[in-house]
Amino acid sequence: MDPVETIINEMGEKVKGCLRAFFERGEVRIEDAEKELGQAVSELMLEAVGAYCEEKGRELLADKKRRRAEGLCVERRREGRVVQTLLGELRYERTYYRKKDGTYRHPVDEIVGIAADQKVSSGVSLALVVEALESSYAKSSKRVTGGRVSRQTVMHKIRSASPVPLPEGERRRVPVLHVDADEDHVHLQSGKTAIVPLISVYEGVDRAGRRGSCRNVVQYSRYGTSAEALWEEVLSNLEQRYDLTGAKLYIHGDGAAWIKTGLEWLPNSRSVLDPYHKNKALKQLVSGIERKSGSRYEHLAREAAANGDRRYLEQLQAEMLQCWPEREATISGAMTYLMNNLEGISIVRSDPEAAKGGATEPHVSHTLSARLSSRPMGWSTTILSALAPLLAAGADRVALGTAGQDAQRIVAAPSVRPKRSAKVIPFSLGLPHPDMSVSFPANAGKVTPLFTALRPFSF
């Protein structure tokens, strides 16, 4: 009988025995079936795959003619192998061979598609990365493998992942596209703060009562690249998905220089100041002024900005500075911001379509901040380069490179290790890690009584 058929028959009998023993107990509960039968079936499947691997090894060992043709000489027998899979630990034994050219190999590993340095299956690797998009490395390992793989392994899997390109289809013609651009401020392990940009492109907002959802949204994020490179990627993708002839594009943001760079790349695009930042500047303008006068000047400034009336804004500024000279820095700063973004404010009144987008803050909060900056942690530049594009693409568009190799990412990790800042904790055990990047008062800082008391415990 075929060895594979024998394995199938043996496993079939074991499955029957397992089911018979479960149902003969009397009371059958769904919870027990999920727990016990699921675990039993997983163990049997792993046993079957392990038996198949060992059978392939025995076939090669017995086929001396084939081994001579391939130049294989037995080096060691019955070497164990353990690979973590979604079903559990796959265990089997195989033979180690030496080739005539002096190299060594495990042919059975190659037959079943397991690389020499691979300790987890591709399915587990992908699940670890997807889980790590929302939770810490430790929680990702616990939820996927029960904590059997280290946080370092999860980090390496993220580095080997990349976003899947959007599927190519027929280019559609749309009248309007909205582009939200904003950034998240992320703490680095060096103690500095990095800016991670996010660009969201969608066809409009669908309303369900007071709630809205962006239609066909696609997001882009990169760390360590120029604004020109990011906008070039966005334009290239838009040209693949849409026929932009006659389409109006509205770029919503806070008026930062890197966001306005998009006006140079996206055709027929207009800048729109995000309502959050506009209202923030107006509140800043009248902060510290008694309520009645403040409300009046805020209303006048809001109307002047909506009408694009720069001259009247300048008159308001002069009048306010005359009344409150002690607030010159605050008033001038807010007015300068409003006048620098006057076109992005007034377009909403002259073109109502411009007001139908602009969800920059929610996009950044849900896509980047929830993972990168909502909890106290410090990130390495290498991980940010890998993780930011994955967060923007989403769990449905995550792919891994070939087993044991790093995938080719759009943004390559730095080839040299960045210089460590003096603010890095010098006595941390092991490598700096986002899940353990907490500051201990005795590791660095001023020599205070607390520093002196805790100093002996920092080693």
CSV table of C-alpha atoms in Angstrom, one decimal:
chain,number,residue,atom,x,y,z
A,1,MET,CA,0.0,0.0,0.0
A,2,ASP,CA,1.1,3.6,-0.7
A,3,PRO,CA,2.8,5.0,2.4
A,4,VAL,CA,0.7,8.2,2.2
A,5,GLU,CA,-2.5,6.1,2.0
A,6,THR,CA,-1.3,4.2,5.1
A,7,ILE,CA,-0.8,7.5,7.0
A,8,ILE,CA,-4.3,8.6,6.0
A,9,ASN,CA,-5.9,5.4,7.1
A,10,GLU,CA,-4.1,5.5,10.4
A,11,MET,CA,-5.1,9.0,11.1
A,12,GLY,CA,-8.7,8.2,10.1
A,13,GLU,CA,-8.9,5.4,12.7
A,14,LYS,CA,-7.5,7.7,15.3
A,15,VAL,CA,-10.1,10.4,14.5
A,16,LYS,CA,-12.8,7.8,14.7
A,17,GLY,CA,-11.6,6.7,18.1
A,18,CYS,CA,-11.4,10.2,19.4
A,19,LEU,CA,-14.9,11.0,18.3
A,20,ARG,CA,-16.3,7.8,19.6
A,21,ALA,CA,-14.7,8.4,23.0
A,22,PHE,CA,-16.1,11.9,23.1
A,23,PHE,CA,-19.7,11.1,22.3
A,24,GLU,CA,-19.8,7.9,24.5
A,25,ARG,CA,-19.3,10.1,27.6
A,26,GLY,CA,-23.0,10.9,27.6
A,27,GLU,CA,-23.5,14.6,28.0
A,28,VAL,CA,-22.2,16.6,25.0
A,29,ARG,CA,-21.6,20.3,25.3
A,30,ILE,CA,-20.6,22.6,22.4
A,31,GLU,CA,-17.9,24.3,24.6
A,32,ASP,CA,-16.3,20.9,25.3
A,33,ALA,CA,-16.4,20.0,21.6
A,34,GLU,CA,-14.7,23.2,20.6
A,35,LYS,CA,-12.0,22.8,23.2
A,36,GLU,CA,-11.3,19.0,23.2
A,37,LEU,CA,-12.1,18.0,19.7
A,38,GLY,CA,-10.4,21.0,18.1
A,39,GLN,CA,-7.2,20.3,20.1
A,40,ALA,CA,-7.4,16.5,19.3
A,41,VAL,CA,-7.9,17.1,15.6
A,42,SER,CA,-5.0,19.6,15.5
A,43,GLU,CA,-2.7,17.1,17.2
A,44,LEU,CA,-3.7,14.4,14.8
A,45,MET,CA,-3.1,16.6,11.8
A,46,LEU,CA,0.4,17.5,13.1
A,47,GLU,CA,1.1,13.9,13.7
A,48,ALA,CA,0.1,13.1,10.1
A,49,VAL,CA,2.2,15.8,8.6
A,50,GLY,CA,5.2,14.7,10.8
A,51,ALA,CA,4.7,11.1,9.7
A,52,TYR,CA,4.6,12.2,6.1
A,53,CYS,CA,7.9,14.1,6.5
A,54,GLU,CA,9.6,11.1,8.1
A,55,GLU,CA,8.3,8.8,5.3
A,56,LYS,CA,9.8,11.1,2.7
A,57,GLY,CA,13.1,11.0,4.6
A,58,ARG,CA,13.0,7.2,4.6
A,59,GLU,CA,12.3,7.0,0.9
A,60,LEU,CA,15.3,9.2,0.1
A,61,LEU,CA,17.5,7.2,2.5
A,62,ALA,CA,16.5,4.0,0.8
A,63,ASP,CA,17.0,5.3,-2.7
A,64,LYS,CA,20.8,5.0,-3.0
A,65,LYS,CA,20.7,5.5,-6.8
A,66,ARG,CA,19.1,8.9,-6.4
A,67,ARG,CA,21.5,9.9,-3.5
A,68,ARG,CA,24.5,9.0,-5.7
A,69,ALA,CA,23.1,11.1,-8.6
A,70,GLU,CA,22.6,14.1,-6.3
A,71,GLY,CA,25.9,13.6,-4.5
A,72,LEU,CA,24.4,13.1,-1.0
A,73,CYS,CA,26.3,11.3,1.7
A,74,VAL,CA,24.7,10.6,5.1
A,75,GLU,CA,26.2,12.8,7.8
A,76,ARG,CA,23.8,12.3,10.7
A,77,ARG,CA,20.5,10.4,11.2
A,78,ARG,CA,17.4,11.1,13.2
A,79,GLU,CA,17.9,14.8,13.7
A,80,GLY,CA,14.8,16.4,15.3
A,81,ARG,CA,13.0,19.4,13.9
A,82,VAL,CA,10.4,21.6,15.6
A,83,VAL,CA,8.3,24.1,13.6
A,84,GLN,CA,5.6,26.3,15.2
A,85,THR,CA,2.4,26.2,13.1
A,86,LEU,CA,-1.1,27.5,13.6
A,87,LEU,CA,-2.2,24.0,14.7
A,88,GLY,CA,0.7,23.7,17.2
A,89,GLU,CA,4.2,22.3,17.2
A,90,LEU,CA,5.1,20.2,14.2
A,91,ARG,CA,7.8,17.6,15.1
A,92,TYR,CA,9.6,15.1,13.0
A,93,GLU,CA,13.0,13.6,12.5
A,94,ARG,CA,15.1,13.7,9.3
A,95,THR,CA,18.6,12.8,8.0
A,96,TYR,CA,21.4,15.3,7.6
A,97,TYR,CA,23.4,15.0,4.3
A,98,ARG,CA,26.8,16.2,3.1
A,99,LYS,CA,27.2,17.0,-0.6
A,100,LYS,CA,30.3,16.5,-2.6
A,101,ASP,CA,31.0,20.2,-2.8
A,102,GLY,CA,31.3,20.3,1.0
A,103,THR,CA,27.9,21.9,1.7
A,104,TYR,CA,25.2,20.3,4.0
A,105,ARG,CA,21.5,20.1,3.6
A,106,HIS,CA,18.2,18.6,5.0
A,107,PRO,CA,16.4,17.4,1.8
A,108,VAL,CA,13.2,16.7,3.7
A,109,ASP,CA,13.0,20.3,4.9
A,110,GLU,CA,13.3,21.4,1.3
A,111,ILE,CA,10.5,19.0,0.2
A,112,VAL,CA,8.0,20.4,2.6
A,113,GLY,CA,9.1,24.0,2.1
A,114,ILE,CA,10.8,24.8,5.4
A,115,ALA,CA,14.0,26.9,5.3
A,116,ALA,CA,17.0,25.9,7.4
A,117,ASP,CA,16.6,28.8,9.8
A,118,GLN,CA,12.8,28.8,9.9
A,119,LYS,CA,11.2,28.1,13.3
A,120,VAL,CA,7.6,29.2,12.6
A,121,SER,CA,5.4,28.5,9.6
A,122,SER,CA,4.4,31.1,7.1
A,123,GLY,CA,0.9,31.0,8.5
A,124,VAL,CA,2.1,31.8,12.0
A,125,SER,CA,4.4,34.5,10.7
A,126,LEU,CA,1.6,36.2,8.9
A,127,ALA,CA,-0.7,35.9,11.9
A,128,LEU,CA,2.0,37.4,14.2
A,129,VAL,CA,2.4,40.4,12.0
A,130,VAL,CA,-1.4,41.0,11.6
A,131,GLU,CA,-1.9,40.7,15.4
A,132,ALA,CA,1.1,43.0,16.0
A,133,LEU,CA,-0.6,45.8,14.0
A,134,GLU,CA,-3.0,46.2,16.9
A,135,SER,CA,-1.2,44.9,20.0
A,136,SER,CA,2.3,44.6,21.5
A,137,TYR,CA,4.8,42.0,20.4
A,138,ALA,CA,4.2,40.0,23.6
A,139,LYS,CA,0.4,40.0,23.2
A,140,SER,CA,0.8,39.0,19.5
A,141,SER,CA,3.0,36.0,20.5
A,142,LYS,CA,0.6,35.0,23.3
A,143,ARG,CA,-2.6,35.2,21.2
A,144,VAL,CA,-1.1,33.4,18.1
A,145,THR,CA,1.2,30.8,19.6
A,146,GLY,CA,0.5,30.9,23.3
A,147,GLY,CA,3.7,32.7,24.0
A,148,ARG,CA,5.9,30.1,22.4
A,149,VAL,CA,7.8,32.6,20.2
A,150,SER,CA,9.8,35.5,21.5
A,151,ARG,CA,9.0,39.2,21.0
A,152,GLN,CA,12.2,39.4,19.0
A,153,THR,CA,10.7,36.9,16.5
A,154,VAL,CA,7.6,39.0,16.1
A,155,MET,CA,9.8,42.0,15.4
A,156,HIS,CA,11.8,40.2,12.8
A,157,LYS,CA,8.5,39.0,11.1
A,158,ILE,CA,7.4,42.7,10.9
A,159,ARG,CA,10.7,43.6,9.2
A,160,SER,CA,10.1,40.9,6.6
A,161,ALA,CA,6.6,42.0,5.8
A,162,SER,CA,5.4,44.4,3.2
A,163,PRO,CA,2.0,45.7,2.0
A,164,VAL,CA,0.4,43.9,-1.0
A,165,PRO,CA,-0.1,46.2,-4.0
A,166,LEU,CA,-3.6,47.0,-4.8
A,167,PRO,CA,-5.1,44.7,-7.5
A,168,GLU,CA,-5.0,46.2,-11.0
A,169,GLY,CA,-8.4,46.8,-12.5
A,170,GLU,CA,-10.2,49.0,-15.0
A,171,ARG,CA,-9.4,52.7,-14.4
A,172,ARG,CA,-12.6,54.4,-13.3
A,173,ARG,CA,-13.5,58.0,-13.9
A,174,VAL,CA,-14.6,59.9,-10.8
A,175,PRO,CA,-15.6,63.6,-10.5
A,176,VAL,CA,-14.0,64.2,-7.1
A,177,LEU,CA,-11.3,62.7,-4.9
A,178,HIS,CA,-10.6,63.9,-1.4
A,179,VAL,CA,-7.0,63.5,0.0
A,180,ASP,CA,-6.5,63.8,3.8
A,181,ALA,CA,-2.9,64.4,4.9
A,182,ASP,CA,-1.6,64.6,8.4
A,183,GLU,CA,1.1,63.1,10.6
A,184,ASP,CA,1.6,61.3,13.9
A,185,HIS,CA,4.4,62.3,16.3
A,186,VAL,CA,6.1,59.1,17.5
A,187,HIS,CA,8.8,58.7,20.2
A,188,LEU,CA,12.0,57.1,19.2
A,189,GLN,CA,14.3,55.0,21.3
A,190,SER,CA,16.9,57.7,21.0
A,191,GLY,CA,14.6,60.0,23.0
A,192,LYS,CA,13.8,62.2,20.0
A,193,THR,CA,10.4,62.5,18.3
A,194,ALA,CA,9.8,61.4,14.7
A,195,ILE,CA,7.0,62.5,12.3
A,196,VAL,CA,5.2,59.6,10.5
A,197,PRO,CA,3.0,61.0,7.7
A,198,LEU,CA,-0.3,59.5,6.6
A,199,ILE,CA,-2.2,60.2,3.4
A,200,SER,CA,-5.8,58.9,2.9
A,201,VAL,CA,-7.5,59.0,-0.5
A,202,TYR,CA,-11.2,58.4,-0.8
A,203,GLU,CA,-14.1,59.2,-3.2
A,204,GLY,CA,-16.4,60.9,-0.7
A,205,VAL,CA,-18.2,60.4,2.6
A,206,ASP,CA,-21.2,58.2,3.0
A,207,ARG,CA,-23.5,59.3,5.8
A,208,ALA,CA,-25.6,57.2,8.2
A,209,GLY,CA,-27.2,59.7,10.5
A,210,ARG,CA,-24.5,61.7,12.2
A,211,ARG,CA,-21.8,59.1,11.4
A,212,GLY,CA,-19.8,59.1,8.2
A,213,SER,CA,-17.5,56.6,6.5
A,214,CYS,CA,-15.0,57.3,3.7
A,215,ARG,CA,-15.9,55.6,0.4
A,216,ASN,CA,-13.2,53.3,-1.1
A,217,VAL,CA,-10.4,54.7,1.1
A,218,VAL,CA,-6.8,53.8,0.5
A,219,GLN,CA,-4.0,55.0,2.8
A,220,TYR,CA,-0.3,55.5,2.5
A,221,SER,CA,2.3,56.0,5.1
A,222,ARG,CA,6.1,56.0,5.0
A,223,TYR,CA,8.8,56.8,7.4
A,224,GLY,CA,12.3,58.0,6.4
A,225,THR,CA,11.4,59.2,2.9
A,226,SER,CA,10.9,62.6,1.4
A,227,ALA,CA,7.6,64.3,0.9
A,228,GLU,CA,8.2,64.2,-2.9
A,229,ALA,CA,8.7,60.4,-2.8
A,230,LEU,CA,5.5,59.8,-0.8
A,231,TRP,CA,3.4,62.1,-3.1
A,232,GLU,CA,4.9,60.4,-6.2
A,233,GLU,CA,3.8,57.1,-4.9
A,234,VAL,CA,0.3,58.4,-4.3
A,235,LEU,CA,0.1,59.9,-7.8
A,236,SER,CA,1.3,56.7,-9.4
A,237,ASN,CA,-1.3,54.6,-7.6
A,238,LEU,CA,-4.1,57.1,-8.4
A,239,GLU,CA,-3.2,57.0,-12.1
A,240,GLN,CA,-3.5,53.2,-12.0
A,241,ARG,CA,-6.9,53.2,-10.3
A,242,TYR,CA,-8.5,56.3,-11.8
A,243,ASP,CA,-8.9,58.3,-15.0
A,244,LEU,CA,-8.2,61.7,-13.5
A,245,THR,CA,-9.3,63.7,-16.6
A,246,GLY,CA,-11.6,66.4,-15.3
A,247,ALA,CA,-11.5,65.2,-11.7
A,248,LYS,CA,-11.2,67.7,-8.8
A,249,LEU,CA,-8.8,66.8,-6.0
A,250,TYR,CA,-9.1,68.4,-2.6
A,251,ILE,CA,-6.0,68.1,-0.3
A,252,HIS,CA,-7.2,68.4,3.4
A,253,GLY,CA,-4.6,69.1,6.0
A,254,ASP,CA,-3.1,71.6,8.5
A,255,GLY,CA,-1.2,73.6,5.9
A,256,ALA,CA,2.2,72.1,6.6
A,257,ALA,CA,4.9,72.4,4.0
A,258,TRP,CA,5.0,68.7,3.2
A,259,ILE,CA,1.2,68.6,2.7
A,260,LYS,CA,1.3,71.6,0.3
A,261,THR,CA,3.9,69.7,-1.7
A,262,GLY,CA,1.1,67.5,-2.9
A,263,LEU,CA,-0.3,70.5,-4.8
A,264,GLU,CA,2.7,70.2,-7.1
A,265,TRP,CA,2.2,66.5,-7.7
A,266,LEU,CA,-1.6,65.9,-7.9
A,267,PRO,CA,-3.3,67.4,-11.0
A,268,ASN,CA,-6.1,69.9,-10.6
A,269,SER,CA,-5.7,69.8,-6.8
A,270,ARG,CA,-6.8,72.5,-4.3
A,271,SER,CA,-5.7,73.0,-0.7
A,272,VAL,CA,-8.3,72.8,2.1
A,273,LEU,CA,-7.5,73.7,5.7
A,274,ASP,CA,-8.8,71.1,8.1
A,275,PRO,CA,-11.7,72.5,10.2
A,276,TYR,CA,-10.0,71.4,13.4
A,277,HIS,CA,-6.9,73.5,12.8
A,278,LYS,CA,-8.9,76.4,11.6
A,279,ASN,CA,-11.0,76.5,14.7
A,280,LYS,CA,-7.9,75.9,16.9
A,281,ALA,CA,-6.3,79.1,15.4
A,282,LEU,CA,-9.5,81.1,15.9
A,283,LYS,CA,-9.7,80.0,19.6
A,284,GLN,CA,-6.0,80.8,20.0
A,285,LEU,CA,-6.6,84.3,18.5
A,286,VAL,CA,-9.0,85.3,21.3
A,287,SER,CA,-7.6,83.2,24.2
A,288,GLY,CA,-7.2,85.3,27.3
A,289,ILE,CA,-9.6,88.0,26.2
A,290,GLU,CA,-12.8,88.5,28.2
A,291,ARG,CA,-15.7,86.5,26.8
A,292,LYS,CA,-17.8,89.2,25.2
A,293,SER,CA,-15.0,90.9,23.2
A,294,GLY,CA,-13.4,87.5,22.4
A,295,SER,CA,-16.6,86.1,20.9
A,296,ARG,CA,-17.0,89.3,18.8
A,297,TYR,CA,-13.5,89.2,17.4
A,298,GLU,CA,-13.6,85.5,16.8
A,299,HIS,CA,-16.8,85.9,14.7
A,300,LEU,CA,-15.3,88.8,12.7
A,301,ALA,CA,-12.1,86.8,12.0
A,302,ARG,CA,-14.1,83.7,11.1
A,303,GLU,CA,-16.2,85.6,8.5
A,304,ALA,CA,-13.2,87.5,7.1
A,305,ALA,CA,-11.3,84.2,6.6
A,306,ALA,CA,-14.3,82.5,5.1
A,307,ASN,CA,-14.6,85.4,2.6
A,308,GLY,CA,-10.8,85.4,1.9
A,309,ASP,CA,-10.6,89.0,3.0
A,310,ARG,CA,-6.9,89.5,3.9
A,311,ARG,CA,-7.1,93.2,4.3
A,312,TYR,CA,-9.9,93.0,6.9
A,313,LEU,CA,-7.9,90.4,8.9
A,314,GLU,CA,-5.0,92.8,8.9
A,315,GLN,CA,-7.2,95.5,10.3
A,316,LEU,CA,-8.5,93.2,13.0
A,317,GLN,CA,-5.0,92.3,13.9
A,318,ALA,CA,-4.0,95.9,14.3
A,319,GLU,CA,-7.1,96.7,16.3
A,320,MET,CA,-6.6,93.7,18.7
A,321,LEU,CA,-2.9,94.5,19.2
A,322,GLN,CA,-3.8,98.1,20.1
A,323,CYS,CA,-6.3,96.8,22.7
A,324,TRP,CA,-4.2,93.9,24.1
A,325,PRO,CA,-0.5,94.7,23.4
A,326,GLU,CA,0.6,92.2,26.0
A,327,ARG,CA,-0.8,89.4,23.8
A,328,GLU,CA,1.1,90.4,20.7
A,329,ALA,CA,2.8,87.0,20.2
A,330,THR,CA,-0.4,85.0,20.5
A,331,ILE,CA,-2.5,87.3,18.3
A,332,SER,CA,0.2,87.6,15.6
A,333,GLY,CA,0.9,83.9,15.5
A,334,ALA,CA,-2.8,83.0,15.1
A,335,MET,CA,-3.4,85.7,12.5
A,336,THR,CA,-0.3,84.7,10.5
A,337,TYR,CA,-1.5,81.1,10.4
A,338,LEU,CA,-5.0,82.1,9.2
A,339,MET,CA,-3.6,84.4,6.5
A,340,ASN,CA,-1.1,81.8,5.3
A,341,ASN,CA,-3.9,79.3,4.8
A,342,LEU,CA,-6.5,81.8,3.7
A,343,GLU,CA,-7.1,80.1,0.3
A,344,GLY,CA,-7.7,76.8,2.1
A,345,ILE,CA,-10.3,78.4,4.4
A,346,SER,CA,-12.2,80.5,1.8
A,347,ILE,CA,-12.5,77.6,-0.7
A,348,VAL,CA,-15.2,76.0,1.5
A,349,ARG,CA,-17.6,78.9,1.0
A,350,SER,CA,-16.9,79.3,-2.7
A,351,ASP,CA,-16.8,75.6,-3.5
A,352,PRO,CA,-19.2,73.5,-1.2
A,353,GLU,CA,-17.7,70.2,-2.4
A,354,ALA,CA,-14.5,71.1,-0.5
A,355,ALA,CA,-16.4,70.8,2.7
A,356,LYS,CA,-17.5,67.2,2.0
A,357,GLY,CA,-14.1,65.7,3.1
A,358,GLY,CA,-11.5,66.4,5.8
A,359,ALA,CA,-11.2,63.6,8.4
A,360,THR,CA,-7.5,64.0,9.0
A,361,GLU,CA,-7.4,63.6,12.8
A,362,PRO,CA,-9.6,60.5,12.9
A,363,HIS,CA,-7.5,58.8,10.2
A,364,VAL,CA,-4.3,59.4,12.1
A,365,SER,CA,-5.8,58.4,15.4
A,366,HIS,CA,-7.3,55.1,14.2
A,367,THR,CA,-4.5,54.1,11.7
A,368,LEU,CA,-1.2,55.3,13.3
A,369,SER,CA,-1.7,56.7,16.8
A,370,ALA,CA,-3.6,53.7,18.1
A,371,ARG,CA,-0.4,51.6,17.7
A,372,LEU,CA,2.5,54.0,17.6
A,373,SER,CA,1.9,56.8,20.1
A,374,SER,CA,-1.2,56.0,22.2
A,375,ARG,CA,1.0,54.2,24.8
A,376,PRO,CA,4.4,55.2,26.2
A,377,MET,CA,7.0,53.4,24.1
A,378,GLY,CA,10.0,54.1,22.0
A,379,TRP,CA,10.4,52.8,18.4
A,380,SER,CA,13.5,52.1,16.4
A,381,THR,CA,13.8,53.8,13.0
A,382,THR,CA,14.0,50.3,11.3
A,383,ILE,CA,10.7,49.1,12.7
A,384,LEU,CA,9.0,52.4,11.9
A,385,SER,CA,10.1,52.0,8.3
A,386,ALA,CA,8.5,48.6,8.2
A,387,LEU,CA,5.5,49.1,10.4
A,388,ALA,CA,4.1,52.4,9.1
A,389,PRO,CA,3.3,51.1,5.5
A,390,LEU,CA,1.7,48.0,7.0
A,391,LEU,CA,-0.6,50.0,9.4
A,392,ALA,CA,-1.7,52.2,6.4
A,393,ALA,CA,-2.4,49.2,4.2
A,394,GLY,CA,-4.3,47.3,6.8
A,395,ALA,CA,-4.4,43.6,7.9
A,396,ASP,CA,-6.0,42.5,4.6
A,397,ARG,CA,-3.0,43.6,2.6
A,398,VAL,CA,0.0,42.2,4.6
A,399,ALA,CA,2.4,39.8,2.9
A,400,LEU,CA,5.6,38.1,3.9
A,401,GLY,CA,8.8,37.7,2.0
A,402,THR,CA,10.2,34.2,1.1
A,403,ALA,CA,10.9,32.0,4.1
A,404,GLY,CA,14.0,33.0,6.0
A,405,GLN,CA,14.6,36.2,3.9
A,406,ASP,CA,13.5,39.8,4.3
A,407,ALA,CA,10.9,41.0,1.8
A,408,GLN,CA,11.8,43.8,-0.5
A,409,ARG,CA,10.0,46.8,0.9
A,410,ILE,CA,9.3,50.1,-0.8
A,411,VAL,CA,11.2,51.8,2.0
A,412,ALA,CA,14.4,50.0,2.8
A,413,ALA,CA,15.7,50.0,6.4
A,414,PRO,CA,18.9,52.0,7.0
A,415,SER,CA,22.0,50.0,6.1
A,416,VAL,CA,23.8,51.3,9.2
A,417,ARG,CA,22.7,51.5,12.8
A,418,PRO,CA,21.8,55.1,13.7
A,419,LYS,CA,23.9,56.8,16.2
A,420,ARG,CA,22.6,56.5,19.8
A,421,SER,CA,21.6,59.6,21.5
A,422,ALA,CA,22.8,60.4,25.0
A,423,LYS,CA,19.1,60.0,26.1
A,424,VAL,CA,19.1,56.3,25.4
A,425,ILE,CA,18.9,54.2,28.6
A,426,PRO,CA,22.5,52.9,28.9
A,427,PHE,CA,21.9,50.1,31.4
A,428,SER,CA,18.8,48.4,29.8
A,429,LEU,CA,19.1,44.6,29.6
A,430,GLY,CA,19.3,43.2,26.1
A,431,LEU,CA,18.2,45.1,23.0
A,432,PRO,CA,15.9,48.2,23.3
A,433,HIS,CA,12.3,47.0,22.7
A,434,PRO,CA,9.1,48.9,22.2
A,435,ASP,CA,7.3,46.8,24.8
A,436,MET,CA,9.9,47.5,27.5
A,437,SER,CA,11.0,51.1,26.6
A,438,VAL,CA,10.2,52.6,30.0
A,439,SER,CA,12.5,55.1,31.7
A,440,PHE,CA,14.1,54.3,35.1
A,441,PRO,CA,15.0,57.4,37.1
A,442,ALA,CA,18.4,56.1,38.0
A,443,ASN,CA,19.5,55.3,34.5
A,444,ALA,CA,19.9,58.8,33.2
A,445,GLY,CA,19.1,62.4,34.1
A,446,LYS,CA,20.0,64.9,36.7
A,447,VAL,CA,21.6,63.9,40.0
A,448,THR,CA,18.6,64.3,42.4
A,449,PRO,CA,17.9,62.6,45.7
A,450,LEU,CA,15.7,60.1,43.8
A,451,PHE,CA,18.5,59.4,41.4
A,452,THR,CA,21.0,58.7,44.2
A,453,ALA,CA,18.5,56.4,46.0
A,454,LEU,CA,17.7,54.3,43.0
A,455,ARG,CA,21.2,54.3,41.5
A,456,PRO,CA,22.3,50.9,43.1
A,457,PHE,CA,19.2,49.1,41.6
A,458,SER,CA,19.8,50.2,38.0
A,459,PHE,CA,22.6,47.6,37.5
